[in-house]
mmCIF file of C-alpha atoms in Angstrom:
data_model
loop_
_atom_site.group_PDB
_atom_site.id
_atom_site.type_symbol
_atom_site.label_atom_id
_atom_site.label_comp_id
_atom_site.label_asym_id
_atom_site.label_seq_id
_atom_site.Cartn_x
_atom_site.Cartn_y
_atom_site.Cartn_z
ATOM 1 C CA UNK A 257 0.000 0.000 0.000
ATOM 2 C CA UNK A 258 2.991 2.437 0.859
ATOM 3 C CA UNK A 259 4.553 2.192 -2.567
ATOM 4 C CA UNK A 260 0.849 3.215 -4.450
ATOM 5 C CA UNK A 261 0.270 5.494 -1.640
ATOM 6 C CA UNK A 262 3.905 7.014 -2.799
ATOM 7 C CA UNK A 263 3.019 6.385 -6.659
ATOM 8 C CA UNK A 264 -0.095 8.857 -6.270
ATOM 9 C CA UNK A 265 1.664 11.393 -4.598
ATOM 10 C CA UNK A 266 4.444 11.894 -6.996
ATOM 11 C CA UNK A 267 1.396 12.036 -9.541
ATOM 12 C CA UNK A 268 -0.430 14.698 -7.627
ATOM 13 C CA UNK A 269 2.809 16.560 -7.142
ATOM 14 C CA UNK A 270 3.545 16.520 -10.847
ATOM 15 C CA UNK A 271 -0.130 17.897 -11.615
ATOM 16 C CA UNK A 272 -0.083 20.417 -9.231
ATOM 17 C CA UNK A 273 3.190 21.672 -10.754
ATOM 18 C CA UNK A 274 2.128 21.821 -14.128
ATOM 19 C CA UNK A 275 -0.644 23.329 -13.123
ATOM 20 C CA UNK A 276 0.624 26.141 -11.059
ATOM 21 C CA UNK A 277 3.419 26.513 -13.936
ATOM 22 C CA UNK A 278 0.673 27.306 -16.493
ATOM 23 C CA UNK A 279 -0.883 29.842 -14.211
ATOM 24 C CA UNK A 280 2.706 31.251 -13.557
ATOM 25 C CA UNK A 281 3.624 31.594 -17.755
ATOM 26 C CA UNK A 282 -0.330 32.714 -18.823
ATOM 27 C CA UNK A 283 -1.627 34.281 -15.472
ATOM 28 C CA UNK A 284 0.915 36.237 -14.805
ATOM 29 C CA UNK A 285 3.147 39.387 -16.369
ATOM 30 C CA UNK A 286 5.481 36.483 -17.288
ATOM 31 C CA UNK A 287 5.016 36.836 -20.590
ATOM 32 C CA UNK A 288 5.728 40.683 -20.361
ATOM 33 C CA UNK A 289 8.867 40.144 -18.920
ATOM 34 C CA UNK A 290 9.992 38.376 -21.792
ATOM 35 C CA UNK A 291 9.117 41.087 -24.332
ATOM 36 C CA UNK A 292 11.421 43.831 -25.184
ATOM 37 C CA UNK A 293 11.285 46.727 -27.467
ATOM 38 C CA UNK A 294 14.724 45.995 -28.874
ATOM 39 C CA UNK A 295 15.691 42.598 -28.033
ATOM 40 C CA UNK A 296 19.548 41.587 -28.976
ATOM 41 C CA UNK A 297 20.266 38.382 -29.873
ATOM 42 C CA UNK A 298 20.979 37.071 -26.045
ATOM 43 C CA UNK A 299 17.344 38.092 -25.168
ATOM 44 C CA UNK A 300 16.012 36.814 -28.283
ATOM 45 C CA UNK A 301 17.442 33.232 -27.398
ATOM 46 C CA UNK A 302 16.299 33.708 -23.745
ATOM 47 C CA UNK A 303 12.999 34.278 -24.418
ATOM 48 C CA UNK A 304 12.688 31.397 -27.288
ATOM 49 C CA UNK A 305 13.801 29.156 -24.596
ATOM 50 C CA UNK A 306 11.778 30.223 -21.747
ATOM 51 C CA UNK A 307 8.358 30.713 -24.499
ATOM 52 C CA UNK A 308 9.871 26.690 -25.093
ATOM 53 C CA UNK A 309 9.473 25.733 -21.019
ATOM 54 C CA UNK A 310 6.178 27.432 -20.853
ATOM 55 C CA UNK A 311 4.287 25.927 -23.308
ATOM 56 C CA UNK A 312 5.950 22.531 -23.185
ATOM 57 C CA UNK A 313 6.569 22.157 -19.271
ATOM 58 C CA UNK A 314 3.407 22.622 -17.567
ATOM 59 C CA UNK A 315 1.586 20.261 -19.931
ATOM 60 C CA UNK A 316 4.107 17.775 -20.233
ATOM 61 C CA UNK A 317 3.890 17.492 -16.475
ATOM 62 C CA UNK A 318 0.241 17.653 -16.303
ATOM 63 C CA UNK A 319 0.043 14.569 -18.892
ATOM 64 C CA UNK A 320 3.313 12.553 -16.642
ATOM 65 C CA UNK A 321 0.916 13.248 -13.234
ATOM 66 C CA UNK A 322 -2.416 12.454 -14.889
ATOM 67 C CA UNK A 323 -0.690 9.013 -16.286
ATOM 68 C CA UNK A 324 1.095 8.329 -13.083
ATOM 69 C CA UNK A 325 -2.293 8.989 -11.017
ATOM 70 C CA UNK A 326 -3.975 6.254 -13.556
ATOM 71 C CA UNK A 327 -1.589 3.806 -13.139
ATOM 72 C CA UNK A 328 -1.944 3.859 -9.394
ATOM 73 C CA UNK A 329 -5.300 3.778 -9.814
ATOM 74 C CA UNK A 330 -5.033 0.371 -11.700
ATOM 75 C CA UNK A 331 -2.930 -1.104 -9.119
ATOM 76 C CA UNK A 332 -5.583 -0.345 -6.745
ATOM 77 C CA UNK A 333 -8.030 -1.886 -8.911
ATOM 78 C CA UNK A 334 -5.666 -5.328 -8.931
ATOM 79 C CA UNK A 335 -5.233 -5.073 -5.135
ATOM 80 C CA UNK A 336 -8.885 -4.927 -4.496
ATOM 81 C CA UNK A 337 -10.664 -8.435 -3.168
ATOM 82 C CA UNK A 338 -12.976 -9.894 -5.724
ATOM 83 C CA UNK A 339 -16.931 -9.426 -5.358
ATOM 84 C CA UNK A 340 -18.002 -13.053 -3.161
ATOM 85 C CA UNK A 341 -19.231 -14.927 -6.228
ATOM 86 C CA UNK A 342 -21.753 -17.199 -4.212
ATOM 87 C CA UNK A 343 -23.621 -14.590 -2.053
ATOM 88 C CA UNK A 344 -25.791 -14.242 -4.437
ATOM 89 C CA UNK A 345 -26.722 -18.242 -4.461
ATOM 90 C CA UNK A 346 -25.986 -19.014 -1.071
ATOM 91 C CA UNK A 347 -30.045 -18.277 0.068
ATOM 92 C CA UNK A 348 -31.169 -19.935 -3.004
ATOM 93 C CA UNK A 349 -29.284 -23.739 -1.899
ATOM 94 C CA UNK A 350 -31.136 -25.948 -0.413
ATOM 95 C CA UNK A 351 -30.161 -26.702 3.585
ATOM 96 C CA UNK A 352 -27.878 -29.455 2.828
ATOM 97 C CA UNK A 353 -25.685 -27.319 1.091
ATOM 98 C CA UNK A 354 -23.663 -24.548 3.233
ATOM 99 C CA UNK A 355 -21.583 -21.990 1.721
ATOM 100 C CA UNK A 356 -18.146 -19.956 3.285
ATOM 101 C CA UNK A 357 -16.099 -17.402 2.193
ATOM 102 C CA UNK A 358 -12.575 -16.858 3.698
ATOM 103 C CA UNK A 359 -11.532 -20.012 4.507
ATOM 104 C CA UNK A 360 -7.938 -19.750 6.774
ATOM 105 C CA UNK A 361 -6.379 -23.290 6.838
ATOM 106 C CA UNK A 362 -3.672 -23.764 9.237
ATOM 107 C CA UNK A 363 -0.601 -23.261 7.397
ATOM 108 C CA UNK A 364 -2.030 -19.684 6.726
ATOM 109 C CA UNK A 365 -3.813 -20.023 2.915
ATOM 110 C CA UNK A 366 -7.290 -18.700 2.549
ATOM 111 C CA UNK A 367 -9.266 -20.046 0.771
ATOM 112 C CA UNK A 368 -12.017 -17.379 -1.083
ATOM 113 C CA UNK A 369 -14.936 -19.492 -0.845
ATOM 114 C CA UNK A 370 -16.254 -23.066 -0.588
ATOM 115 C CA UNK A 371 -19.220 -25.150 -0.369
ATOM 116 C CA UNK A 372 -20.070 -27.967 1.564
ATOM 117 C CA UNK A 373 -22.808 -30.117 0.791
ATOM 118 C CA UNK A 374 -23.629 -33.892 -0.533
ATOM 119 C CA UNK A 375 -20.733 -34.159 -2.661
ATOM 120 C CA UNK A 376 -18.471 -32.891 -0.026
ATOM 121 C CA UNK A 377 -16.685 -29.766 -0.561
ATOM 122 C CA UNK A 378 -15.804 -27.632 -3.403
ATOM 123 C CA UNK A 379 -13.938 -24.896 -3.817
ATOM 124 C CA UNK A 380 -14.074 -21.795 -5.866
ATOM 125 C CA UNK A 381 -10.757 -19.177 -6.992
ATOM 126 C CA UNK A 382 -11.815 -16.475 -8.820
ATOM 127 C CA UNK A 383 -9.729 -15.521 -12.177
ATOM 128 C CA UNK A 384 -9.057 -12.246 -12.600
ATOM 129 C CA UNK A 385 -10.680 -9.436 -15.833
ATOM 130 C CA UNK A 386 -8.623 -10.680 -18.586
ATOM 131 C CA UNK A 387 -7.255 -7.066 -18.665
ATOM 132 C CA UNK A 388 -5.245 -8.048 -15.300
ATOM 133 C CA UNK A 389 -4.787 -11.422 -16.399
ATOM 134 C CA UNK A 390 -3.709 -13.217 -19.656
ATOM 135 C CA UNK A 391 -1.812 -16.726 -20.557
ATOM 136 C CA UNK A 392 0.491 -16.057 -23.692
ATOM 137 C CA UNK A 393 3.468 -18.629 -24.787
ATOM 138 C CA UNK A 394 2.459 -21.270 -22.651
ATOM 139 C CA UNK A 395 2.121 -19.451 -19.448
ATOM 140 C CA UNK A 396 -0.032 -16.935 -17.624
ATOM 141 C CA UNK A 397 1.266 -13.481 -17.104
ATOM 142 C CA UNK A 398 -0.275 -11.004 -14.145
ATOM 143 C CA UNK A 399 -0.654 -7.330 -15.513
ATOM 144 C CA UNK A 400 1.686 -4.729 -12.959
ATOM 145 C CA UNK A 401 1.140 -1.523 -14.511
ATOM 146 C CA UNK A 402 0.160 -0.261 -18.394
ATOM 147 C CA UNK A 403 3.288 -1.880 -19.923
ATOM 148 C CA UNK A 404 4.813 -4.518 -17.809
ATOM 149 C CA UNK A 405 3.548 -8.222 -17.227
ATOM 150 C CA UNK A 406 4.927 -10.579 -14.914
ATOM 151 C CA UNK A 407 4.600 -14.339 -14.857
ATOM 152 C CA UNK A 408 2.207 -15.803 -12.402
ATOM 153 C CA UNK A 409 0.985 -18.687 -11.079
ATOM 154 C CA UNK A 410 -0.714 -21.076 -13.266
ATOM 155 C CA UNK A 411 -4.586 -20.408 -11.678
ATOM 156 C CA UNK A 412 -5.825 -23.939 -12.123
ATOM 157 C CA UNK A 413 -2.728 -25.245 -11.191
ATOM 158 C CA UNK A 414 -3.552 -22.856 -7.900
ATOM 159 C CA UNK A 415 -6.970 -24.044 -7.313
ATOM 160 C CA UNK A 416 -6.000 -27.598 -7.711
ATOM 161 C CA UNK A 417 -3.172 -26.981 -4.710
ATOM 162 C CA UNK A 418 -6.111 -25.418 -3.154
ATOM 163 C CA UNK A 419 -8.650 -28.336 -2.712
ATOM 164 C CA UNK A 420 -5.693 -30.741 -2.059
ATOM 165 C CA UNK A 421 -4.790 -28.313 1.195
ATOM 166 C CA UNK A 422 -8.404 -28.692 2.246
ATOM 167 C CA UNK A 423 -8.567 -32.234 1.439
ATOM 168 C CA UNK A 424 -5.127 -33.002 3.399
ATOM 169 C CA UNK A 425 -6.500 -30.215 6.296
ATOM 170 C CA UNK A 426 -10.059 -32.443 6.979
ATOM 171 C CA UNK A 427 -8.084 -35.449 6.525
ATOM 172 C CA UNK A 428 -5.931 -34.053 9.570
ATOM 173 C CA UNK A 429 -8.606 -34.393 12.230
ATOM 174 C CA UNK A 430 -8.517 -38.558 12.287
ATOM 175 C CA UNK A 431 -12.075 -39.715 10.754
ATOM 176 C CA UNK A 432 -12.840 -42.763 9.748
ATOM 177 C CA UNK A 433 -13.366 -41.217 6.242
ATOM 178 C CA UNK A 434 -11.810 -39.541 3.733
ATOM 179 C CA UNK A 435 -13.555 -36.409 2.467
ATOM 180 C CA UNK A 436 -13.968 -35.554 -1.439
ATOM 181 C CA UNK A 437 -12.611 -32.354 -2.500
ATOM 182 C CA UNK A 438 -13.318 -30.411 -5.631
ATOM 183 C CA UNK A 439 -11.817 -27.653 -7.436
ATOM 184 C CA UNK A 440 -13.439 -24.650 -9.923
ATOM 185 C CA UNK A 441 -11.986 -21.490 -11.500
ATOM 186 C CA UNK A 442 -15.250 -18.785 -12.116
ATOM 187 C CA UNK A 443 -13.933 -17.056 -15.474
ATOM 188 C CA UNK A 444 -15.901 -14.445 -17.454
ATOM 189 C CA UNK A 445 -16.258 -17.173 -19.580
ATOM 190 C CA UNK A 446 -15.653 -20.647 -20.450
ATOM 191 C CA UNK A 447 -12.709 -20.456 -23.091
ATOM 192 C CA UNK A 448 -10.585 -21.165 -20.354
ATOM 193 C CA UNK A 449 -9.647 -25.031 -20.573
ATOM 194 C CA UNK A 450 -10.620 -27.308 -17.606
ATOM 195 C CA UNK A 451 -8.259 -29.932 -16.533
ATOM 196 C CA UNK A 452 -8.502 -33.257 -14.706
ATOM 197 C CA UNK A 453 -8.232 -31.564 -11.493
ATOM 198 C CA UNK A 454 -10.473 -28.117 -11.582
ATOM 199 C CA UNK A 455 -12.974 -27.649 -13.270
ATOM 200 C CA UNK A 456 -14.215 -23.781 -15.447
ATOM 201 C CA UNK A 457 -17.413 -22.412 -14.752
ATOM 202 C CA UNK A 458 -18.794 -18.964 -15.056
ATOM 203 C CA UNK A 459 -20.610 -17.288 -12.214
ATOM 204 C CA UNK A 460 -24.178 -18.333 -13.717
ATOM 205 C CA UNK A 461 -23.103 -21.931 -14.281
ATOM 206 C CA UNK A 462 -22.339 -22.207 -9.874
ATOM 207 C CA UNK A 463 -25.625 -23.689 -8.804
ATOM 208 C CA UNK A 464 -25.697 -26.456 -12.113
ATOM 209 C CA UNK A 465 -22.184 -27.264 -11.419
ATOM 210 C CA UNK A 466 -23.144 -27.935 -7.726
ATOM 211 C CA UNK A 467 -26.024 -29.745 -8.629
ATOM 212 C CA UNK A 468 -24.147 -31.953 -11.392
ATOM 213 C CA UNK A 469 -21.410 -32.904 -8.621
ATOM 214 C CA UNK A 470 -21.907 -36.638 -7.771
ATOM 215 C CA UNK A 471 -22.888 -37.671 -3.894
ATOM 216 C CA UNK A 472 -20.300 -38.808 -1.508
ATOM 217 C CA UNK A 473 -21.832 -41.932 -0.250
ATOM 218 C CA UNK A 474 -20.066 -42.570 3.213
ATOM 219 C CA UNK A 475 -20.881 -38.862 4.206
ATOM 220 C CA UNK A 476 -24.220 -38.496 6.381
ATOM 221 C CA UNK A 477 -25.604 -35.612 7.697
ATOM 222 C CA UNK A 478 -23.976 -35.893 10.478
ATOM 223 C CA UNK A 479 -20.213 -36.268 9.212
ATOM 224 C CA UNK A 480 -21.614 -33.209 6.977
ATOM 225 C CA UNK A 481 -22.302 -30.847 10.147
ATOM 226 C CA UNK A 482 -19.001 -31.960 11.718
ATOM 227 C CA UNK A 483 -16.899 -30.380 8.800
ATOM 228 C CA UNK A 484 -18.940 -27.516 8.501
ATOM 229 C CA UNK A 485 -18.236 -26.487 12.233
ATOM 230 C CA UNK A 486 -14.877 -27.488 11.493
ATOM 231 C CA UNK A 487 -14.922 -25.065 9.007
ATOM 232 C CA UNK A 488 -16.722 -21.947 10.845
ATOM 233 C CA UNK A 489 -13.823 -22.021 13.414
ATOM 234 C CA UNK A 490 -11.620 -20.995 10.433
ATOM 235 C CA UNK A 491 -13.059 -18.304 8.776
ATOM 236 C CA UNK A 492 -10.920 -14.974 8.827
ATOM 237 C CA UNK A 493 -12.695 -11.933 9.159
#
């Protein structure tokens, strides 16, 4: 946050001045100054160059603030938390389904949200606008500012970790059963390709995919309400 914090700043700073600049060359008796009845060739030269700096300074640094101000605007776009994709379903599933958003497992990974229910529990990572996001040359790249792109983490790949951690974290507690885990990426859209692993839904397609996931046998009601207070004495606020 400090180095955005810093990064709008500077921008500000570099408005104001080419602001206050402009006010200072056409606002001002500036321009007078400049202007002599009988100007030798040293004045003449002076006052090309300082005409130069008036006209091309103040909006030069005007356009450098106003571009520094958007880019640390983006940023804070990229830093924000994605929008809950299931509060908008989780009063339309029926009671044997129960739905949780900030998941902290033990080693410190949060998981966005989840959903426990017949089939056992599946997760749900977000994937970035593709205007943050984009896979080129066999790999996915994170936007950092207008220009630059880093490499990033494979989200699939992420979200497969993901349901493994919670699979290996219920596991933890000694039952006498071992409880199924699934993985989904919400995209914008589908063109995204699934793997073995997690599965690519959009945010309308949630409540079929939940419905289409098949029933773990060995887990009752009761083992059900066991991981779900499990999992309420995890969430992070």
């Amino acid at each position: 946050m400090i180095p955005i914090l810093a990064g709008f700043l500077v921008g500000a700073a570099l408005l104001f001045a080419g602001v206050t600049l402009a006010a200072l060359a056409f606002g001002t008796s500036f321009a007078e100054r400049l202007m002599s009845p009988r100007p030798g060739i040293t004045q003449t030269l002076a006052g090309v160059l300082a005409w130069t700096l008036a006209l091309i300074a103040p909006g030069a640094l005007v356009i450098i603030g106003l571009a520094r101000i958007g880019g640390v605007l983006e940023r804070l776009a990229m830093t924000r938390p994605p929008r809950s994709q299931l509060t908008a379903f989780a009063k339309t599933l029926p009671d044997e389904f129960v739905a949780a958003t900030k998941v902290q497992l033990p080693d410190g990974q949060v998981i966005p949200e989840l959903v426990v229910g017949p089939h056992g529990v599946a997760i749900f990572e977000v994937l970035p606008p593709p205007g943050l996001i984009r896979y080129v040359a066999g790999r996915w790249e994170i936007r950092l500012d207008r220009r630059r792109w880093l490499p990033t983490e494979n989200p699939l790949e992420r979200a497969a970790r993901d349901a493994e951690r919670v699979r290996r974290w219920l596991a933890a507690e000694d039952r006498d059963f071992v409880v199924k885990v699934h993985a989904a990426l919400i995209a914008p859209d589908t063109r995204v390709t699934r793997t073995a692993a997690c599965a690519v839904i959009t945010r309308d397609q949630v409540p079929a995919y939940l419905g289409s996931l098949p029933p773990q046998r060995s887990l009752s009601p009761s083992r059900r309400e066991h991981i779900v207070e499990q999992i309420r004495q995890t969430v992070s606020g």
